[in-house]
Amino acid sequence: MTGSPKPFGRWLLAVCFILAGANHFLKPAPYVAMMPAWLSAHAALVAISGVAEILGGIGVLVRTTRAFSAWGLILLLIAVFPANLYVALHGWPGVDIAAWLLWVRLPFQPLLIWWVYGTCLKSPKKRVFQ
């Protein structure tokens, strides 16, 4: 195999984050509903996270902004994890999802972090024989 799977993985990652970020503006209610009560300005936080996802998705496609954008997406994924945990513990108002699925969603955060790291930050291994 001569080509690297990283460019495809980055494009797929970018599309996923851009679409997810856009959905924060197209359908903000479910995102607002999952916010823990101890946070304020729920709508503003949903909008900020949506913008961050869109910019991060675009940024990983540009070589000069890739590392900065990837670290931003990783920090964003860490930052939104408490909201996902909150939903698993307390339910997701207005969203009809089985309780067990709310728990199944949690391991996807580390997988997404791994995907961002692997496609945007991890250096390719140098081959001894090419």
CSV table of N, CA, C and O in Angstrom, one decimal:
chain,number,residue,atom,x,y,z
A,1,MET,N,0.8,-1.2,0.0
A,1,MET,CA,0.0,0.0,0.0
A,1,MET,C,0.9,1.2,0.0
A,1,MET,O,1.8,1.4,0.8
A,2,THR,N,0.7,2.1,-0.9
A,2,THR,CA,1.6,3.3,-1.1
A,2,THR,C,1.0,4.5,-0.4
A,2,THR,O,1.8,5.3,0.1
A,3,GLY,N,-0.2,4.7,-0.3
A,3,GLY,CA,-0.8,5.9,0.2
A,3,GLY,C,-1.0,5.8,1.7
A,3,GLY,O,-1.2,4.7,2.3
A,4,SER,N,-1.1,6.9,2.4
A,4,SER,CA,-1.4,6.9,3.8
A,4,SER,C,-2.9,7.1,4.0
A,4,SER,O,-3.5,7.9,3.3
A,5,PRO,N,-3.4,6.4,5.0
A,5,PRO,CA,-4.9,6.6,5.3
A,5,PRO,C,-5.2,7.9,6.0
A,5,PRO,O,-6.3,8.3,6.2
A,6,LYS,N,-4.1,8.6,6.5
A,6,LYS,CA,-4.3,9.8,7.2
A,6,LYS,C,-5.1,10.9,6.5
A,6,LYS,O,-6.0,11.5,7.1
A,7,PRO,N,-4.8,11.2,5.2
A,7,PRO,CA,-5.6,12.3,4.6
A,7,PRO,C,-7.1,12.0,4.6
A,7,PRO,O,-7.9,12.9,4.8
A,8,PHE,N,-7.4,10.7,4.2
A,8,PHE,CA,-8.8,10.4,4.2
A,8,PHE,C,-9.4,10.5,5.6
A,8,PHE,O,-10.5,11.0,5.8
A,9,GLY,N,-8.7,10.0,6.6
A,9,GLY,CA,-9.1,10.1,8.0
A,9,GLY,C,-9.3,11.5,8.5
A,9,GLY,O,-10.3,11.8,9.2
A,10,ARG,N,-8.4,12.4,8.0
A,10,ARG,CA,-8.6,13.8,8.4
A,10,ARG,C,-9.8,14.5,7.7
A,10,ARG,O,-10.5,15.2,8.3
A,11,TRP,N,-10.0,14.1,6.4
A,11,TRP,CA,-11.2,14.7,5.8
A,11,TRP,C,-12.5,14.2,6.4
A,11,TRP,O,-13.4,15.0,6.6
A,12,LEU,N,-12.5,12.9,6.7
A,12,LEU,CA,-13.7,12.4,7.4
A,12,LEU,C,-13.9,13.0,8.7
A,12,LEU,O,-15.0,13.4,9.1
A,13,LEU,N,-12.8,13.1,9.5
A,13,LEU,CA,-12.9,13.8,10.8
A,13,LEU,C,-13.4,15.2,10.6
A,13,LEU,O,-14.3,15.7,11.4
A,14,ALA,N,-12.9,15.9,9.7
A,14,ALA,CA,-13.3,17.3,9.4
A,14,ALA,C,-14.8,17.4,9.1
A,14,ALA,O,-15.5,18.2,9.7
A,15,VAL,N,-15.2,16.6,8.2
A,15,VAL,CA,-16.6,16.6,7.8
A,15,VAL,C,-17.5,16.3,9.1
A,15,VAL,O,-18.5,17.0,9.3
A,16,CYS,N,-17.1,15.3,9.9
A,16,CYS,CA,-17.9,15.0,11.1
A,16,CYS,C,-18.0,16.1,12.0
A,16,CYS,O,-19.1,16.5,12.5
A,17,PHE,N,-16.9,16.8,12.3
A,17,PHE,CA,-16.9,17.9,13.2
A,17,PHE,C,-17.6,19.1,12.7
A,17,PHE,O,-18.4,19.8,13.4
A,18,ILE,N,-17.5,19.4,11.4
A,18,ILE,CA,-18.2,20.5,10.8
A,18,ILE,C,-19.7,20.3,10.8
A,18,ILE,O,-20.4,21.2,11.1
A,19,LEU,N,-20.1,19.1,10.4
A,19,LEU,CA,-21.5,18.8,10.5
A,19,LEU,C,-22.1,18.8,11.9
A,19,LEU,O,-23.2,19.4,12.1
A,20,ALA,N,-21.3,18.3,12.8
A,20,ALA,CA,-21.8,18.3,14.2
A,20,ALA,C,-21.9,19.7,14.7
A,20,ALA,O,-22.8,20.1,15.4
A,21,GLY,N,-20.9,20.5,14.4
A,21,GLY,CA,-20.9,21.9,14.8
A,21,GLY,C,-22.1,22.7,14.2
A,21,GLY,O,-22.7,23.5,14.9
A,22,ALA,N,-22.3,22.4,12.9
A,22,ALA,CA,-23.5,23.1,12.3
A,22,ALA,C,-24.8,22.7,12.9
A,22,ALA,O,-25.7,23.5,13.0
A,23,ASN,N,-24.9,21.4,13.3
A,23,ASN,CA,-26.1,21.0,14.0
A,23,ASN,C,-26.4,21.7,15.3
A,23,ASN,O,-27.5,21.8,15.7
A,24,HIS,N,-25.3,22.2,15.9
A,24,HIS,CA,-25.5,23.0,17.2
A,24,HIS,C,-26.4,24.3,16.9
A,24,HIS,O,-27.1,24.8,17.8
A,25,PHE,N,-26.3,24.7,15.6
A,25,PHE,CA,-27.1,25.9,15.2
A,25,PHE,C,-28.4,25.5,14.6
A,25,PHE,O,-29.4,26.2,14.7
A,26,LEU,N,-28.5,24.4,13.9
A,26,LEU,CA,-29.7,23.9,13.2
A,26,LEU,C,-30.7,23.4,14.2
A,26,LEU,O,-31.9,23.6,14.1
A,27,LYS,N,-30.2,22.6,15.2
A,27,LYS,CA,-31.0,22.0,16.2
A,27,LYS,C,-30.4,22.2,17.6
A,27,LYS,O,-29.9,21.2,18.2
A,28,PRO,N,-30.4,23.4,18.2
A,28,PRO,CA,-29.7,23.6,19.4
A,28,PRO,C,-30.4,23.0,20.7
A,28,PRO,O,-29.7,22.8,21.7
A,29,ALA,N,-31.7,22.8,20.6
A,29,ALA,CA,-32.5,22.4,21.8
A,29,ALA,C,-31.9,21.1,22.5
A,29,ALA,O,-31.7,21.1,23.7
A,30,PRO,N,-31.6,20.1,21.8
A,30,PRO,CA,-31.0,18.9,22.5
A,30,PRO,C,-29.7,19.2,23.2
A,30,PRO,O,-29.4,18.6,24.2
A,31,TYR,N,-28.9,20.0,22.6
A,31,TYR,CA,-27.6,20.4,23.2
A,31,TYR,C,-27.8,21.2,24.4
A,31,TYR,O,-27.1,21.0,25.5
A,32,VAL,N,-28.7,22.1,24.4
A,32,VAL,CA,-29.1,23.0,25.5
A,32,VAL,C,-29.6,22.1,26.7
A,32,VAL,O,-29.3,22.2,27.8
A,33,ALA,N,-30.5,21.1,26.3
A,33,ALA,CA,-31.1,20.2,27.3
A,33,ALA,C,-30.1,19.4,28.0
A,33,ALA,O,-30.4,18.9,29.2
A,34,MET,N,-29.0,19.1,27.4
A,34,MET,CA,-28.0,18.2,28.0
A,34,MET,C,-27.0,18.9,29.0
A,34,MET,O,-26.2,18.3,29.6
A,35,MET,N,-27.1,20.2,29.0
A,35,MET,CA,-26.2,21.0,29.8
A,35,MET,C,-26.5,20.8,31.3
A,35,MET,O,-27.7,20.9,31.7
A,36,PRO,N,-25.5,20.6,32.1
A,36,PRO,CA,-25.7,20.5,33.6
A,36,PRO,C,-26.2,21.8,34.1
A,36,PRO,O,-25.9,22.9,33.7
A,37,ALA,N,-27.1,21.7,35.1
A,37,ALA,CA,-27.7,22.8,35.8
A,37,ALA,C,-26.7,23.8,36.4
A,37,ALA,O,-26.9,25.0,36.4
A,38,TRP,N,-25.5,23.3,36.8
A,38,TRP,CA,-24.5,24.1,37.4
A,38,TRP,C,-23.8,25.0,36.5
A,38,TRP,O,-23.0,25.9,36.9
A,39,LEU,N,-24.0,24.8,35.2
A,39,LEU,CA,-23.4,25.7,34.2
A,39,LEU,C,-24.4,26.8,33.8
A,39,LEU,O,-25.6,26.5,33.8
A,40,SER,N,-24.0,28.0,33.5
A,40,SER,CA,-24.9,29.1,33.1
A,40,SER,C,-24.7,29.3,31.6
A,40,SER,O,-23.7,28.8,31.0
A,41,ALA,N,-25.5,30.1,31.1
A,41,ALA,CA,-25.5,30.5,29.7
A,41,ALA,C,-25.4,29.3,28.7
A,41,ALA,O,-24.6,29.2,27.8
A,42,HIS,N,-26.4,28.4,28.9
A,42,HIS,CA,-26.4,27.2,28.1
A,42,HIS,C,-26.4,27.4,26.6
A,42,HIS,O,-25.6,26.8,25.9
A,43,ALA,N,-27.2,28.3,26.2
A,43,ALA,CA,-27.3,28.6,24.7
A,43,ALA,C,-26.0,29.1,24.2
A,43,ALA,O,-25.5,28.7,23.1
A,44,ALA,N,-25.4,30.0,24.9
A,44,ALA,CA,-24.1,30.6,24.5
A,44,ALA,C,-23.0,29.5,24.5
A,44,ALA,O,-22.2,29.4,23.5
A,45,LEU,N,-23.0,28.6,25.4
A,45,LEU,CA,-22.0,27.5,25.5
A,45,LEU,C,-22.2,26.5,24.3
A,45,LEU,O,-21.2,26.1,23.7
A,46,VAL,N,-23.5,26.3,24.0
A,46,VAL,CA,-23.8,25.4,22.8
A,46,VAL,C,-23.3,26.1,21.5
A,46,VAL,O,-22.6,25.5,20.7
A,47,ALA,N,-23.5,27.4,21.4
A,47,ALA,CA,-23.0,28.1,20.2
A,47,ALA,C,-21.5,28.2,20.1
A,47,ALA,O,-20.9,27.9,19.1
A,48,ILE,N,-20.9,28.4,21.3
A,48,ILE,CA,-19.4,28.4,21.3
A,48,ILE,C,-18.8,27.1,20.9
A,48,ILE,O,-17.9,27.0,20.1
A,49,SER,N,-19.4,26.0,21.5
A,49,SER,CA,-18.9,24.7,21.1
A,49,SER,C,-19.2,24.3,19.7
A,49,SER,O,-18.4,23.7,19.0
A,50,GLY,N,-20.3,24.8,19.1
A,50,GLY,CA,-20.6,24.6,17.7
A,50,GLY,C,-19.5,25.3,16.8
A,50,GLY,O,-19.0,24.7,15.8
A,51,VAL,N,-19.2,26.6,17.1
A,51,VAL,CA,-18.2,27.3,16.4
A,51,VAL,C,-16.9,26.6,16.5
A,51,VAL,O,-16.1,26.5,15.5
A,52,ALA,N,-16.5,26.2,17.7
A,52,ALA,CA,-15.3,25.5,17.9
A,52,ALA,C,-15.2,24.2,17.1
A,52,ALA,O,-14.1,23.9,16.5
A,53,GLU,N,-16.2,23.4,17.0
A,53,GLU,CA,-16.2,22.2,16.2
A,53,GLU,C,-16.1,22.6,14.7
A,53,GLU,O,-15.3,21.9,14.0
A,54,ILE,N,-16.8,23.6,14.2
A,54,ILE,CA,-16.7,24.0,12.8
A,54,ILE,C,-15.2,24.4,12.5
A,54,ILE,O,-14.6,24.0,11.5
A,55,LEU,N,-14.7,25.4,13.3
A,55,LEU,CA,-13.4,25.9,13.1
A,55,LEU,C,-12.3,24.8,13.2
A,55,LEU,O,-11.4,24.7,12.5
A,56,GLY,N,-12.5,23.9,14.2
A,56,GLY,CA,-11.6,22.8,14.4
A,56,GLY,C,-11.6,21.9,13.2
A,56,GLY,O,-10.5,21.4,12.7
A,57,GLY,N,-12.8,21.6,12.7
A,57,GLY,CA,-12.9,20.7,11.5
A,57,GLY,C,-12.2,21.3,10.3
A,57,GLY,O,-11.5,20.6,9.6
A,58,ILE,N,-12.4,22.6,10.1
A,58,ILE,CA,-11.8,23.2,9.0
A,58,ILE,C,-10.2,23.3,9.2
A,58,ILE,O,-9.4,23.0,8.3
A,59,GLY,N,-9.9,23.6,10.5
A,59,GLY,CA,-8.5,23.8,10.8
A,59,GLY,C,-7.6,22.6,10.6
A,59,GLY,O,-6.4,22.7,10.3
A,60,VAL,N,-8.2,21.4,10.8
A,60,VAL,CA,-7.4,20.2,10.7
A,60,VAL,C,-7.0,19.9,9.2
A,60,VAL,O,-6.1,19.1,8.9
A,61,LEU,N,-7.7,20.5,8.3
A,61,LEU,CA,-7.4,20.3,6.9
A,61,LEU,C,-6.3,21.2,6.4
A,61,LEU,O,-5.8,21.0,5.3
A,62,VAL,N,-5.9,22.2,7.2
A,62,VAL,CA,-4.9,23.2,6.8
A,62,VAL,C,-3.6,22.8,7.5
A,62,VAL,O,-3.6,22.8,8.8
A,63,ARG,N,-2.6,22.5,6.8
A,63,ARG,CA,-1.3,22.1,7.4
A,63,ARG,C,-0.8,23.0,8.5
A,63,ARG,O,-0.4,22.6,9.5
A,64,THR,N,-0.9,24.3,8.2
A,64,THR,CA,-0.3,25.3,9.2
A,64,THR,C,-1.2,25.4,10.5
A,64,THR,O,-0.7,25.9,11.5
A,65,THR,N,-2.4,25.0,10.4
A,65,THR,CA,-3.3,25.1,11.6
A,65,THR,C,-3.7,23.8,12.2
A,65,THR,O,-4.4,23.7,13.2
A,66,ARG,N,-3.2,22.7,11.6
A,66,ARG,CA,-3.6,21.3,11.9
A,66,ARG,C,-3.4,21.0,13.4
A,66,ARG,O,-4.2,20.6,14.1
A,67,ALA,N,-2.1,21.2,13.9
A,67,ALA,CA,-1.8,20.9,15.2
A,67,ALA,C,-2.6,21.7,16.2
A,67,ALA,O,-3.2,21.2,17.2
A,68,PHE,N,-2.7,23.0,16.0
A,68,PHE,CA,-3.4,23.9,16.9
A,68,PHE,C,-4.9,23.5,16.9
A,68,PHE,O,-5.5,23.4,18.0
A,69,SER,N,-5.5,23.2,15.8
A,69,SER,CA,-6.9,22.8,15.7
A,69,SER,C,-7.1,21.4,16.3
A,69,SER,O,-8.1,21.2,17.0
A,70,ALA,N,-6.2,20.5,16.1
A,70,ALA,CA,-6.3,19.2,16.7
A,70,ALA,C,-6.3,19.3,18.2
A,70,ALA,O,-7.2,18.7,18.9
A,71,TRP,N,-5.4,20.0,18.8
A,71,TRP,CA,-5.4,20.2,20.2
A,71,TRP,C,-6.6,20.9,20.7
A,71,TRP,O,-7.2,20.5,21.8
A,72,GLY,N,-7.1,21.8,20.0
A,72,GLY,CA,-8.4,22.5,20.3
A,72,GLY,C,-9.6,21.5,20.3
A,72,GLY,O,-10.4,21.5,21.3
A,73,LEU,N,-9.6,20.6,19.4
A,73,LEU,CA,-10.7,19.6,19.3
A,73,LEU,C,-10.6,18.7,20.5
A,73,LEU,O,-11.6,18.3,21.1
A,74,ILE,N,-9.3,18.3,20.8
A,74,ILE,CA,-9.1,17.4,21.9
A,74,ILE,C,-9.6,18.0,23.2
A,74,ILE,O,-10.3,17.4,24.0
A,75,LEU,N,-9.2,19.3,23.4
A,75,LEU,CA,-9.6,20.0,24.6
A,75,LEU,C,-11.2,20.2,24.7
A,75,LEU,O,-11.8,20.0,25.7
A,76,LEU,N,-11.8,20.4,23.5
A,76,LEU,CA,-13.2,20.5,23.4
A,76,LEU,C,-13.9,19.2,23.8
A,76,LEU,O,-14.9,19.2,24.6
A,77,LEU,N,-13.4,18.1,23.3
A,77,LEU,CA,-13.9,16.8,23.6
A,77,LEU,C,-13.8,16.5,25.1
A,77,LEU,O,-14.7,15.9,25.7
A,78,ILE,N,-12.7,16.9,25.7
A,78,ILE,CA,-12.6,16.8,27.2
A,78,ILE,C,-13.6,17.7,27.9
A,78,ILE,O,-14.2,17.3,28.9
A,79,ALA,N,-13.7,18.9,27.4
A,79,ALA,CA,-14.6,19.9,28.1
A,79,ALA,C,-16.1,19.5,28.0
A,79,ALA,O,-16.8,19.7,29.0
A,80,VAL,N,-16.5,18.8,26.9
A,80,VAL,CA,-17.9,18.4,26.8
A,80,VAL,C,-18.2,17.1,27.5
A,80,VAL,O,-19.4,16.7,27.6
A,81,PHE,N,-17.2,16.4,27.9
A,81,PHE,CA,-17.4,15.1,28.5
A,81,PHE,C,-18.3,15.2,29.8
A,81,PHE,O,-19.2,14.3,30.0
A,82,PRO,N,-18.2,16.2,30.6
A,82,PRO,CA,-19.1,16.3,31.8
A,82,PRO,C,-20.5,16.4,31.4
A,82,PRO,O,-21.4,15.8,32.1
A,83,ALA,N,-20.8,17.0,30.3
A,83,ALA,CA,-22.2,17.1,29.9
A,83,ALA,C,-22.7,15.7,29.4
A,83,ALA,O,-23.9,15.4,29.8
A,84,ASN,N,-21.9,15.0,28.8
A,84,ASN,CA,-22.3,13.6,28.4
A,84,ASN,C,-22.5,12.7,29.6
A,84,ASN,O,-23.4,11.9,29.7
A,85,LEU,N,-21.6,12.9,30.6
A,85,LEU,CA,-21.7,12.1,31.8
A,85,LEU,C,-23.0,12.5,32.6
A,85,LEU,O,-23.7,11.7,33.1
A,86,TYR,N,-23.3,13.8,32.6
A,86,TYR,CA,-24.5,14.3,33.3
A,86,TYR,C,-25.7,13.7,32.7
A,86,TYR,O,-26.6,13.3,33.4
A,87,VAL,N,-25.7,13.6,31.3
A,87,VAL,CA,-26.9,13.1,30.6
A,87,VAL,C,-27.0,11.6,31.0
A,87,VAL,O,-28.1,11.1,31.2
A,88,ALA,N,-25.9,10.9,31.0
A,88,ALA,CA,-26.0,9.4,31.4
A,88,ALA,C,-26.5,9.2,32.8
A,88,ALA,O,-27.3,8.3,33.0
A,89,LEU,N,-26.1,10.1,33.7
A,89,LEU,CA,-26.6,10.0,35.1
A,89,LEU,C,-28.0,10.4,35.3
A,89,LEU,O,-28.7,9.9,36.1
A,90,HIS,N,-28.5,11.5,34.6
A,90,HIS,CA,-29.7,12.1,34.9
A,90,HIS,C,-30.8,12.0,33.7
A,90,HIS,O,-31.9,12.5,33.9
A,91,GLY,N,-30.4,11.5,32.6
A,91,GLY,CA,-31.3,11.4,31.4
A,91,GLY,C,-31.1,12.7,30.6
A,91,GLY,O,-30.5,13.7,31.0
A,92,TRP,N,-31.7,12.6,29.4
A,92,TRP,CA,-31.6,13.7,28.4
A,92,TRP,C,-33.0,14.2,28.1
A,92,TRP,O,-33.7,13.7,27.3
A,93,PRO,N,-33.4,15.3,28.8
A,93,PRO,CA,-34.7,15.9,28.6
A,93,PRO,C,-35.0,16.2,27.2
A,93,PRO,O,-34.2,16.8,26.4
A,94,GLY,N,-36.2,15.7,26.7
A,94,GLY,CA,-36.6,16.0,25.4
A,94,GLY,C,-36.1,15.1,24.3
A,94,GLY,O,-36.4,15.2,23.1
A,95,VAL,N,-35.2,14.2,24.7
A,95,VAL,CA,-34.6,13.3,23.7
A,95,VAL,C,-35.0,11.8,24.1
A,95,VAL,O,-34.7,11.4,25.2
A,96,ASP,N,-35.5,11.1,23.2
A,96,ASP,CA,-36.0,9.7,23.4
A,96,ASP,C,-34.9,8.7,23.1
A,96,ASP,O,-34.8,8.2,22.0
A,97,ILE,N,-34.0,8.5,24.1
A,97,ILE,CA,-32.9,7.6,23.9
A,97,ILE,C,-32.9,6.7,25.1
A,97,ILE,O,-33.0,7.2,26.3
A,98,ALA,N,-32.7,5.4,24.9
A,98,ALA,CA,-32.7,4.5,26.0
A,98,ALA,C,-31.5,4.8,27.0
A,98,ALA,O,-30.5,5.2,26.5
A,99,ALA,N,-31.7,4.6,28.3
A,99,ALA,CA,-30.7,5.0,29.3
A,99,ALA,C,-29.4,4.3,29.0
A,99,ALA,O,-28.3,4.9,29.2
A,100,TRP,N,-29.4,3.0,28.6
A,100,TRP,CA,-28.2,2.3,28.4
A,100,TRP,C,-27.4,2.9,27.2
A,100,TRP,O,-26.2,2.9,27.3
A,101,LEU,N,-28.1,3.4,26.2
A,101,LEU,CA,-27.4,4.1,25.1
A,101,LEU,C,-26.6,5.4,25.6
A,101,LEU,O,-25.6,5.7,25.0
A,102,LEU,N,-27.2,6.0,26.6
A,102,LEU,CA,-26.5,7.2,27.1
A,102,LEU,C,-25.2,6.8,27.7
A,102,LEU,O,-24.2,7.6,27.7
A,103,TRP,N,-25.1,5.6,28.3
A,103,TRP,CA,-23.8,5.1,28.9
A,103,TRP,C,-22.9,4.6,27.8
A,103,TRP,O,-21.7,4.8,27.9
A,104,VAL,N,-23.5,4.0,26.7
A,104,VAL,CA,-22.6,3.5,25.6
A,104,VAL,C,-21.9,4.7,24.9
A,104,VAL,O,-20.8,4.5,24.4
A,105,ARG,N,-22.5,5.9,24.9
A,105,ARG,CA,-22.0,7.0,24.2
A,105,ARG,C,-20.6,7.5,24.9
A,105,ARG,O,-19.8,8.0,24.2
A,106,LEU,N,-20.5,7.2,26.2
A,106,LEU,CA,-19.3,7.8,26.9
A,106,LEU,C,-18.0,7.3,26.4
A,106,LEU,O,-17.0,8.1,26.2
A,107,PRO,N,-17.8,6.0,26.0
A,107,PRO,CA,-16.5,5.6,25.5
A,107,PRO,C,-16.1,6.2,24.2
A,107,PRO,O,-15.0,6.1,23.7
A,108,PHE,N,-17.1,6.8,23.5
A,108,PHE,CA,-16.8,7.4,22.2
A,108,PHE,C,-15.9,8.6,22.3
A,108,PHE,O,-15.2,9.0,21.4
A,109,GLN,N,-16.0,9.3,23.5
A,109,GLN,CA,-15.1,10.5,23.7
A,109,GLN,C,-13.6,10.2,23.6
A,109,GLN,O,-12.9,10.8,22.8
A,110,PRO,N,-13.2,9.2,24.3
A,110,PRO,CA,-11.7,8.8,24.2
A,110,PRO,C,-11.4,8.3,22.7
A,110,PRO,O,-10.3,8.6,22.2
A,111,LEU,N,-12.4,7.6,22.1
A,111,LEU,CA,-12.1,7.2,20.7
A,111,LEU,C,-12.0,8.3,19.8
A,111,LEU,O,-11.2,8.3,18.9
A,112,LEU,N,-12.8,9.3,20.0
A,112,LEU,CA,-12.7,10.5,19.1
A,112,LEU,C,-11.4,11.3,19.4
A,112,LEU,O,-10.7,11.8,18.4
A,113,ILE,N,-11.0,11.3,20.6
A,113,ILE,CA,-9.7,11.9,21.0
A,113,ILE,C,-8.6,11.2,20.3
A,113,ILE,O,-7.7,11.8,19.7
A,114,TRP,N,-8.6,9.8,20.3
A,114,TRP,CA,-7.6,9.0,19.7
A,114,TRP,C,-7.6,9.3,18.2
A,114,TRP,O,-6.6,9.3,17.5
A,115,TRP,N,-8.8,9.4,17.6
A,115,TRP,CA,-8.9,9.6,16.1
A,115,TRP,C,-8.3,11.0,15.8
A,115,TRP,O,-7.5,11.1,14.8
A,116,VAL,N,-8.6,12.0,16.5
A,116,VAL,CA,-8.0,13.3,16.3
A,116,VAL,C,-6.5,13.3,16.4
A,116,VAL,O,-5.7,13.7,15.5
A,117,TYR,N,-6.0,12.7,17.5
A,117,TYR,CA,-4.6,12.5,17.7
A,117,TYR,C,-3.9,11.7,16.6
A,117,TYR,O,-2.9,12.1,16.0
A,118,GLY,N,-4.5,10.6,16.2
A,118,GLY,CA,-3.9,9.7,15.3
A,118,GLY,C,-3.8,10.3,13.9
A,118,GLY,O,-2.9,10.0,13.1
A,119,THR,N,-4.8,11.0,13.5
A,119,THR,CA,-4.9,11.5,12.1
A,119,THR,C,-4.3,12.9,12.0
A,119,THR,O,-4.0,13.3,10.8
A,120,CYS,N,-4.1,13.6,13.1
A,120,CYS,CA,-3.6,15.0,13.0
A,120,CYS,C,-2.3,15.3,13.7
A,120,CYS,O,-1.6,16.3,13.3
A,121,LEU,N,-2.0,14.5,14.7
A,121,LEU,CA,-0.8,14.9,15.5
A,121,LEU,C,0.3,13.8,15.5
A,121,LEU,O,1.5,14.2,15.6
A,122,LYS,N,-0.1,12.6,15.5
A,122,LYS,CA,0.9,11.5,15.5
A,122,LYS,C,1.8,11.5,14.3
A,122,LYS,O,1.3,11.5,13.2
A,123,SER,N,3.1,11.5,14.5
A,123,SER,CA,4.0,11.5,13.4
A,123,SER,C,4.1,10.1,12.7
A,123,SER,O,4.0,9.1,13.4
A,124,PRO,N,4.2,10.1,11.4
A,124,PRO,CA,4.3,8.8,10.8
A,124,PRO,C,5.6,8.1,11.1
A,124,PRO,O,6.6,8.8,11.4
A,125,LYS,N,5.6,6.8,11.2
A,125,LYS,CA,6.8,6.0,11.5
A,125,LYS,C,7.7,6.1,10.3
A,125,LYS,O,7.3,6.0,9.2
A,126,LYS,N,9.0,6.2,10.6
A,126,LYS,CA,10.0,6.2,9.6
A,126,LYS,C,10.3,4.8,9.2
A,126,LYS,O,10.5,4.0,10.1
A,127,ARG,N,10.3,4.5,7.9
A,127,ARG,CA,10.6,3.1,7.5
A,127,ARG,C,12.1,3.0,7.3
A,127,ARG,O,12.7,3.9,6.7
A,128,VAL,N,12.6,1.9,7.6
A,128,VAL,CA,14.0,1.6,7.4
A,128,VAL,C,14.2,1.3,5.9
A,128,VAL,O,15.1,1.8,5.3
A,129,PHE,N,13.4,0.5,5.4
A,129,PHE,CA,13.5,0.1,4.0
A,129,PHE,C,12.2,0.7,3.3
A,129,PHE,O,11.1,0.5,3.7
A,130,GLN,N,12.4,1.4,2.2
A,130,GLN,CA,11.3,2.0,1.5
A,130,GLN,C,11.0,1.4,0.2
A,130,GLN,O,11.5,1.1,-0.7
